[in-house]
mmCIF file of C-alpha atoms in Angstrom:
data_model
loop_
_atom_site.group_PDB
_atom_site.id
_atom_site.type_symbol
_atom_site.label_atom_id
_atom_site.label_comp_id
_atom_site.label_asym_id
_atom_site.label_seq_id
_atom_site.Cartn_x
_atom_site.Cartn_y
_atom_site.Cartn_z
ATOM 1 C CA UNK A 1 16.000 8.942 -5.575
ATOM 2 C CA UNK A 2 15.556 5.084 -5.265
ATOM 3 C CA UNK A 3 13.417 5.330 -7.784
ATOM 4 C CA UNK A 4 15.397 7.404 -10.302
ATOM 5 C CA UNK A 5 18.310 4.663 -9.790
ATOM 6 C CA UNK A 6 16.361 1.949 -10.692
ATOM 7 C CA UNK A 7 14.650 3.703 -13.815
ATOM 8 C CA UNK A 8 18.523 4.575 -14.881
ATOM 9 C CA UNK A 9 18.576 7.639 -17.155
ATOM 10 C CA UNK A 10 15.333 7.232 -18.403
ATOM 11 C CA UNK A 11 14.499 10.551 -16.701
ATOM 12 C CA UNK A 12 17.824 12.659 -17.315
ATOM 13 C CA UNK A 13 16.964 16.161 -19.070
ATOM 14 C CA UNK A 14 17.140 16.356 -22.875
ATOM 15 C CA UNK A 15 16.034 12.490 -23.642
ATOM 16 C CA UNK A 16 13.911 11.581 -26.212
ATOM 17 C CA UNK A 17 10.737 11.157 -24.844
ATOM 18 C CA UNK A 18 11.600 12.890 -21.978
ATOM 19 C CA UNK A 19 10.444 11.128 -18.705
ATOM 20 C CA UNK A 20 9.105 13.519 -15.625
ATOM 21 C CA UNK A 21 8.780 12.367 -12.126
ATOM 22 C CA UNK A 22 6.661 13.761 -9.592
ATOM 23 C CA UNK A 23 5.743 12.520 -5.956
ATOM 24 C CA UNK A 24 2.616 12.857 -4.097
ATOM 25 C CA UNK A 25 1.668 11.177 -1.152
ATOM 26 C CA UNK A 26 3.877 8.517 -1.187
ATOM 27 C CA UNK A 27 2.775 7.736 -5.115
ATOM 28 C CA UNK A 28 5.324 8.089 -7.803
ATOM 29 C CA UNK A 29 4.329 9.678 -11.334
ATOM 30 C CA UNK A 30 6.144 9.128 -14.546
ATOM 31 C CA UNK A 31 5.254 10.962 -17.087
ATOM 32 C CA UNK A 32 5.911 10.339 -20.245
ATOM 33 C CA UNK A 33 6.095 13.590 -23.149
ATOM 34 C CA UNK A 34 7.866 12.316 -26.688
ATOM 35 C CA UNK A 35 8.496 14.448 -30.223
ATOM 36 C CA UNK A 36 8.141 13.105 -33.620
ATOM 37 C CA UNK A 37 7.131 13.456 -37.369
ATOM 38 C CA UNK A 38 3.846 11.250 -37.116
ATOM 39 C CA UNK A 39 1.712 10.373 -34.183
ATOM 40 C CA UNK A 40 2.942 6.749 -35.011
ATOM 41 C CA UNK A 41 6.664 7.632 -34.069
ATOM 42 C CA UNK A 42 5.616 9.554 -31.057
ATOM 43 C CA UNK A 43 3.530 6.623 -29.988
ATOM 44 C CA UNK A 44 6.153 3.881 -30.941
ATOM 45 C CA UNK A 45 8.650 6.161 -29.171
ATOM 46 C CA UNK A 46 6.327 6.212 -25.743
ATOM 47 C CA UNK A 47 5.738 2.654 -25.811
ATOM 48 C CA UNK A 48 9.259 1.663 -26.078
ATOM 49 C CA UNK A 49 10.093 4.044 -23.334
ATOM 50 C CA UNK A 50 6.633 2.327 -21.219
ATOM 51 C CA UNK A 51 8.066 -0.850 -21.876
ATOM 52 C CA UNK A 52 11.244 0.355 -20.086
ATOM 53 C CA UNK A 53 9.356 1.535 -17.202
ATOM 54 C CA UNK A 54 7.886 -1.932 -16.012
ATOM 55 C CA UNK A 55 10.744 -3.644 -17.003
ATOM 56 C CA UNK A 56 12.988 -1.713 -14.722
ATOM 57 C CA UNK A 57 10.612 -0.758 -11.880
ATOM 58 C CA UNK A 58 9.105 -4.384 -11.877
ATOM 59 C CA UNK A 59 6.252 -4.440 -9.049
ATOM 60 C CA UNK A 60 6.647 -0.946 -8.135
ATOM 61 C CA UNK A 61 4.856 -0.130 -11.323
ATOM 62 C CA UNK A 62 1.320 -0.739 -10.294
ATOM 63 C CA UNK A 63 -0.996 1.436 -12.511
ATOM 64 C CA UNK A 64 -1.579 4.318 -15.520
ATOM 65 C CA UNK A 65 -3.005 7.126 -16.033
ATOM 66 C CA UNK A 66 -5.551 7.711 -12.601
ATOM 67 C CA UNK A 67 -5.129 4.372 -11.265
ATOM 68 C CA UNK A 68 -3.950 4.504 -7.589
ATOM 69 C CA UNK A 69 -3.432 1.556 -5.853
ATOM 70 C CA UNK A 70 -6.774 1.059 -4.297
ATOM 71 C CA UNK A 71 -7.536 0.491 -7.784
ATOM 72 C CA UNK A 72 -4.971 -1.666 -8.485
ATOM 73 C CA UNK A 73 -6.099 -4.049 -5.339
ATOM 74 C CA UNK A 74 -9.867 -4.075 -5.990
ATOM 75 C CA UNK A 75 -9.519 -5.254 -9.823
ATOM 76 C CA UNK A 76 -6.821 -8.205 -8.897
ATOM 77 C CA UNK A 77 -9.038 -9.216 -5.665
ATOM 78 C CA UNK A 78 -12.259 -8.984 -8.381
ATOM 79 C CA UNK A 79 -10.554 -11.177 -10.586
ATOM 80 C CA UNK A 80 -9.689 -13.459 -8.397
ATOM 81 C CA UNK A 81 -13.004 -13.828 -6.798
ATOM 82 C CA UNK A 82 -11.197 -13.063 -3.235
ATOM 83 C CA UNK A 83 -12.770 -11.239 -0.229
ATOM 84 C CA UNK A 84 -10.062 -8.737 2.112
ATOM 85 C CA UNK A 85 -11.171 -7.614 5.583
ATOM 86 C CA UNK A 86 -9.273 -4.821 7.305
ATOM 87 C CA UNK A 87 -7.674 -3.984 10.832
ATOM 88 C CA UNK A 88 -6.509 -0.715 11.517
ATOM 89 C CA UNK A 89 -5.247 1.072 14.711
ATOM 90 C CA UNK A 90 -4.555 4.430 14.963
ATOM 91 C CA UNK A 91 -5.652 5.136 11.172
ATOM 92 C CA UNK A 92 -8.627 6.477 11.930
ATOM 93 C CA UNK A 93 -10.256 3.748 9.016
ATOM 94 C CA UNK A 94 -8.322 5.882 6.076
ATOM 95 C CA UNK A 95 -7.155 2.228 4.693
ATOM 96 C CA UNK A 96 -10.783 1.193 4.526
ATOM 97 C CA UNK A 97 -12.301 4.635 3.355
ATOM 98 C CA UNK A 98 -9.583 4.273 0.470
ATOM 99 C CA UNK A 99 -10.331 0.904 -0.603
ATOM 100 C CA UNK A 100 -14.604 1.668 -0.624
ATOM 101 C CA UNK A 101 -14.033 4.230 -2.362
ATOM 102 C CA UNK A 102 -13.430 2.095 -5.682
ATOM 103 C CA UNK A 103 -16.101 1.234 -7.900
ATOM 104 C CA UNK A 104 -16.832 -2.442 -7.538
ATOM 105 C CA UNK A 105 -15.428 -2.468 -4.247
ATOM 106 C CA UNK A 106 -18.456 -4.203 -2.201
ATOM 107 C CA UNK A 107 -17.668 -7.280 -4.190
ATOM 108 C CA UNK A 108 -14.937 -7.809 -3.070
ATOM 109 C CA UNK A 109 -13.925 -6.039 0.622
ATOM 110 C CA UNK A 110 -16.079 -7.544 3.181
ATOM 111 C CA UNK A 111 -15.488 -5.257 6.079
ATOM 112 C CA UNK A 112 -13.360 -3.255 9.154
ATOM 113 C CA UNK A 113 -12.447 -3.178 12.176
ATOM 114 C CA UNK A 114 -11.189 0.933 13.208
ATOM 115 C CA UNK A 115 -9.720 1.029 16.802
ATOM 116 C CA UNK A 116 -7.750 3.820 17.980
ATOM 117 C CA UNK A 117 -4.334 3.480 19.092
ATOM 118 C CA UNK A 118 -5.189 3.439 23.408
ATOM 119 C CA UNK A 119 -7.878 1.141 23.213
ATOM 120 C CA UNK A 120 -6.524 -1.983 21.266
ATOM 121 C CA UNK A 121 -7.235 -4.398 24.332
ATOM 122 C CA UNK A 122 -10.943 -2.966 25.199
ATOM 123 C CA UNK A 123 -11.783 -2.728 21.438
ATOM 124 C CA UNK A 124 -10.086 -5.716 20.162
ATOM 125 C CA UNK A 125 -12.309 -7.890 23.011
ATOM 126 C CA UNK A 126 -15.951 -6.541 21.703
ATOM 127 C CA UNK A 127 -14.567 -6.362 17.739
ATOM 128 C CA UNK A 128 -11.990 -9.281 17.259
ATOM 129 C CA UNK A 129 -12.186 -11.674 20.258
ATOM 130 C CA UNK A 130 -10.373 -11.878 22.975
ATOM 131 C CA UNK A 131 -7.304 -9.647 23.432
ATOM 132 C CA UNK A 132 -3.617 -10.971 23.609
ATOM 133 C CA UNK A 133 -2.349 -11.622 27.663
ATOM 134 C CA UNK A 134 0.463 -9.245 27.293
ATOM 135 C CA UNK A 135 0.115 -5.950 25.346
ATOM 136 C CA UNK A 136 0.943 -5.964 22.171
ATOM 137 C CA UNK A 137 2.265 -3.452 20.024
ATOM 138 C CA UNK A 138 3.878 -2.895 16.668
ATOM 139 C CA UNK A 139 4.748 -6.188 14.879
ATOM 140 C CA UNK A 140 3.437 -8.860 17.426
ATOM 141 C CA UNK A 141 -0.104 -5.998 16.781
ATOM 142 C CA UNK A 142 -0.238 -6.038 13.598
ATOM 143 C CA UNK A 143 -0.147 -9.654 12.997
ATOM 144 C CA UNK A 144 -2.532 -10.393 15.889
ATOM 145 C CA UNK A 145 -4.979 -8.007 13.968
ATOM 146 C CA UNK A 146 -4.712 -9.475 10.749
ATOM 147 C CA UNK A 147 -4.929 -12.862 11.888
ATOM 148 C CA UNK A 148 -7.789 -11.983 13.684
ATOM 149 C CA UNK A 149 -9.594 -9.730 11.405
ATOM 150 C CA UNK A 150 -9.539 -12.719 8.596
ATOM 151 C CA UNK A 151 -11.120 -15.427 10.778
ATOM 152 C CA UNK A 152 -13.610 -12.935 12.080
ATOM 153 C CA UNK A 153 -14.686 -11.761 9.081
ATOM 154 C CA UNK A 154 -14.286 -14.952 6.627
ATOM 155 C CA UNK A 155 -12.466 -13.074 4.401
ATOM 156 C CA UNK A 156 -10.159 -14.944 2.113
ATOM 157 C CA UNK A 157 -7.152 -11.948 3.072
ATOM 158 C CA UNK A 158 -7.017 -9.804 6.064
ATOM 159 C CA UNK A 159 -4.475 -6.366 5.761
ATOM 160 C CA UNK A 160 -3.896 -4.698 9.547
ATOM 161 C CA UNK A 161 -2.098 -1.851 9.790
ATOM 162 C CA UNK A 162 -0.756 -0.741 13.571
ATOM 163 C CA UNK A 163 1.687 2.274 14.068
ATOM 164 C CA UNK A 164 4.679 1.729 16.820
ATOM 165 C CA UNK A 165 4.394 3.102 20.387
ATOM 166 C CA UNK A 166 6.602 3.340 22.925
ATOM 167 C CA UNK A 167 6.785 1.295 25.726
ATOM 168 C CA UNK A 168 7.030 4.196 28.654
ATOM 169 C CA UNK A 169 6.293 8.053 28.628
ATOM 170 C CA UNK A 170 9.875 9.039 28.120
ATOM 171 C CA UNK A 171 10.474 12.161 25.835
ATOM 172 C CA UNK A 172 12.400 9.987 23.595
ATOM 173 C CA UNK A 173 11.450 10.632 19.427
ATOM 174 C CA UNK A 174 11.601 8.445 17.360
ATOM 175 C CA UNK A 175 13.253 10.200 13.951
ATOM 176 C CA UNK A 176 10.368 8.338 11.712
ATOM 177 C CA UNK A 177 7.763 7.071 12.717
ATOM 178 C CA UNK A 178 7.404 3.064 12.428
ATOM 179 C CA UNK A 179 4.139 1.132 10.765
ATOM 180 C CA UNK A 180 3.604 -2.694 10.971
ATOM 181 C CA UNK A 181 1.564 -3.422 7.957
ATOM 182 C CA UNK A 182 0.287 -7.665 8.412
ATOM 183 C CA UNK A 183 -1.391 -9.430 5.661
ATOM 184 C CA UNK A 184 -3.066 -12.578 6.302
ATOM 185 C CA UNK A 185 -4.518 -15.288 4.560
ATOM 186 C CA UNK A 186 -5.161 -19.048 5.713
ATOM 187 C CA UNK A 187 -1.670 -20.286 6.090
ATOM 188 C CA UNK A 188 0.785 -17.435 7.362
ATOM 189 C CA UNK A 189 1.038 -13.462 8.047
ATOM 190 C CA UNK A 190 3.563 -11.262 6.524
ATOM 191 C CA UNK A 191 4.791 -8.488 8.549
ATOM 192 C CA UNK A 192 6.484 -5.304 7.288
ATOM 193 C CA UNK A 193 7.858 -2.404 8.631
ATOM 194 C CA UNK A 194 7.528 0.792 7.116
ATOM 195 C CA UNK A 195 9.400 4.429 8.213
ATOM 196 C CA UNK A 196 6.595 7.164 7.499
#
């Protein structure tokens, strides 16, 4: 829906070209199906209507046709001639496994460190250096990973990701579950929560 308001009628019924949206795990698809005399009226039609797209969904608008954004992240760290590291806790490595996946992707992604979610403080010593005093979780986690992760490794950008626990065994739920997602590089990390 958030997307639909920023795209603004773009993908109401009956437009010409008509704009379908479909989501799959957690990846919006526009598609974009236009009518015309020539090919060069449906094509002019479907670029104005592209155009529209990126305009209005700005950095949201990361890719076309099969791009996903693994993709996306391996050609701009390639062309930059950058190297990423990853963290992950409780992930089971699906972050890394996504990113190697991608042609050309040894170039640029150096490594990662998988640790499930009970273990951070055993793991983290043998893997990442020492472990934190207290026990961290969630945010203060996720940016202890990726800070750690990057000066381990030597890459130039470190991405953690570390999902939220709860600080006793009460049979308290949380209605979505929380993700700190940290990316580091030599001067700061940048922490974000997600609701998955």
């Amino acid at each position: 829906s958030a997307a639909e308001e920023l795209l603004a009628g773009l993908t109401v019924r009956g437009r010409d070209p008509e704009v379908g949206i479909t989501v799959h795990e957690a990846t919006i698809t526009l598609r974009i199906v236009a009518q015309g005399a020539t090919v060069d009226e449906t094509q002019q039609k479907i670029e104005s209507t592209r155009a529209l797209i990126y305009e209005r969904m700005g950095d949201y608008a990361f890719g076309e046709e099969d791009d996903e954004l693994e993709h996306v992240v391996v050609r701009g760290l390639t062309a930059a001639g950058s190297r990423l590291g990853t963290a992950e806790v409780a992930t089971g490595g699906l972050l890394a496994h996504r990113l190697t996946e991608v042609h050309g992707s040894s170039g640029c992604f150096v490594g990662a460190v998988v640790l499930p979610a009970d273990h951070i403080a055993s793991g983290a010593s043998a893997l990442l250096g020492d472990a934190p005093e207290r026990n961290v979780t969630g945010r203060d986690e996720a940016e202890w990973l990726a800070r750690q992760c990057r000066e381990r490794t030597g890459a130039d950008f470190a991405l953690a990701v570390s999902a939220a626990t709860h600080a006793d065994d009460s049979e308290e739920k949380q209605v979505a579950p929380l993700v700190y997602v940290a990316l580091a590089d030599q001067s700061s990390v940048d922490v974000r929560e997600l609701n998955v």
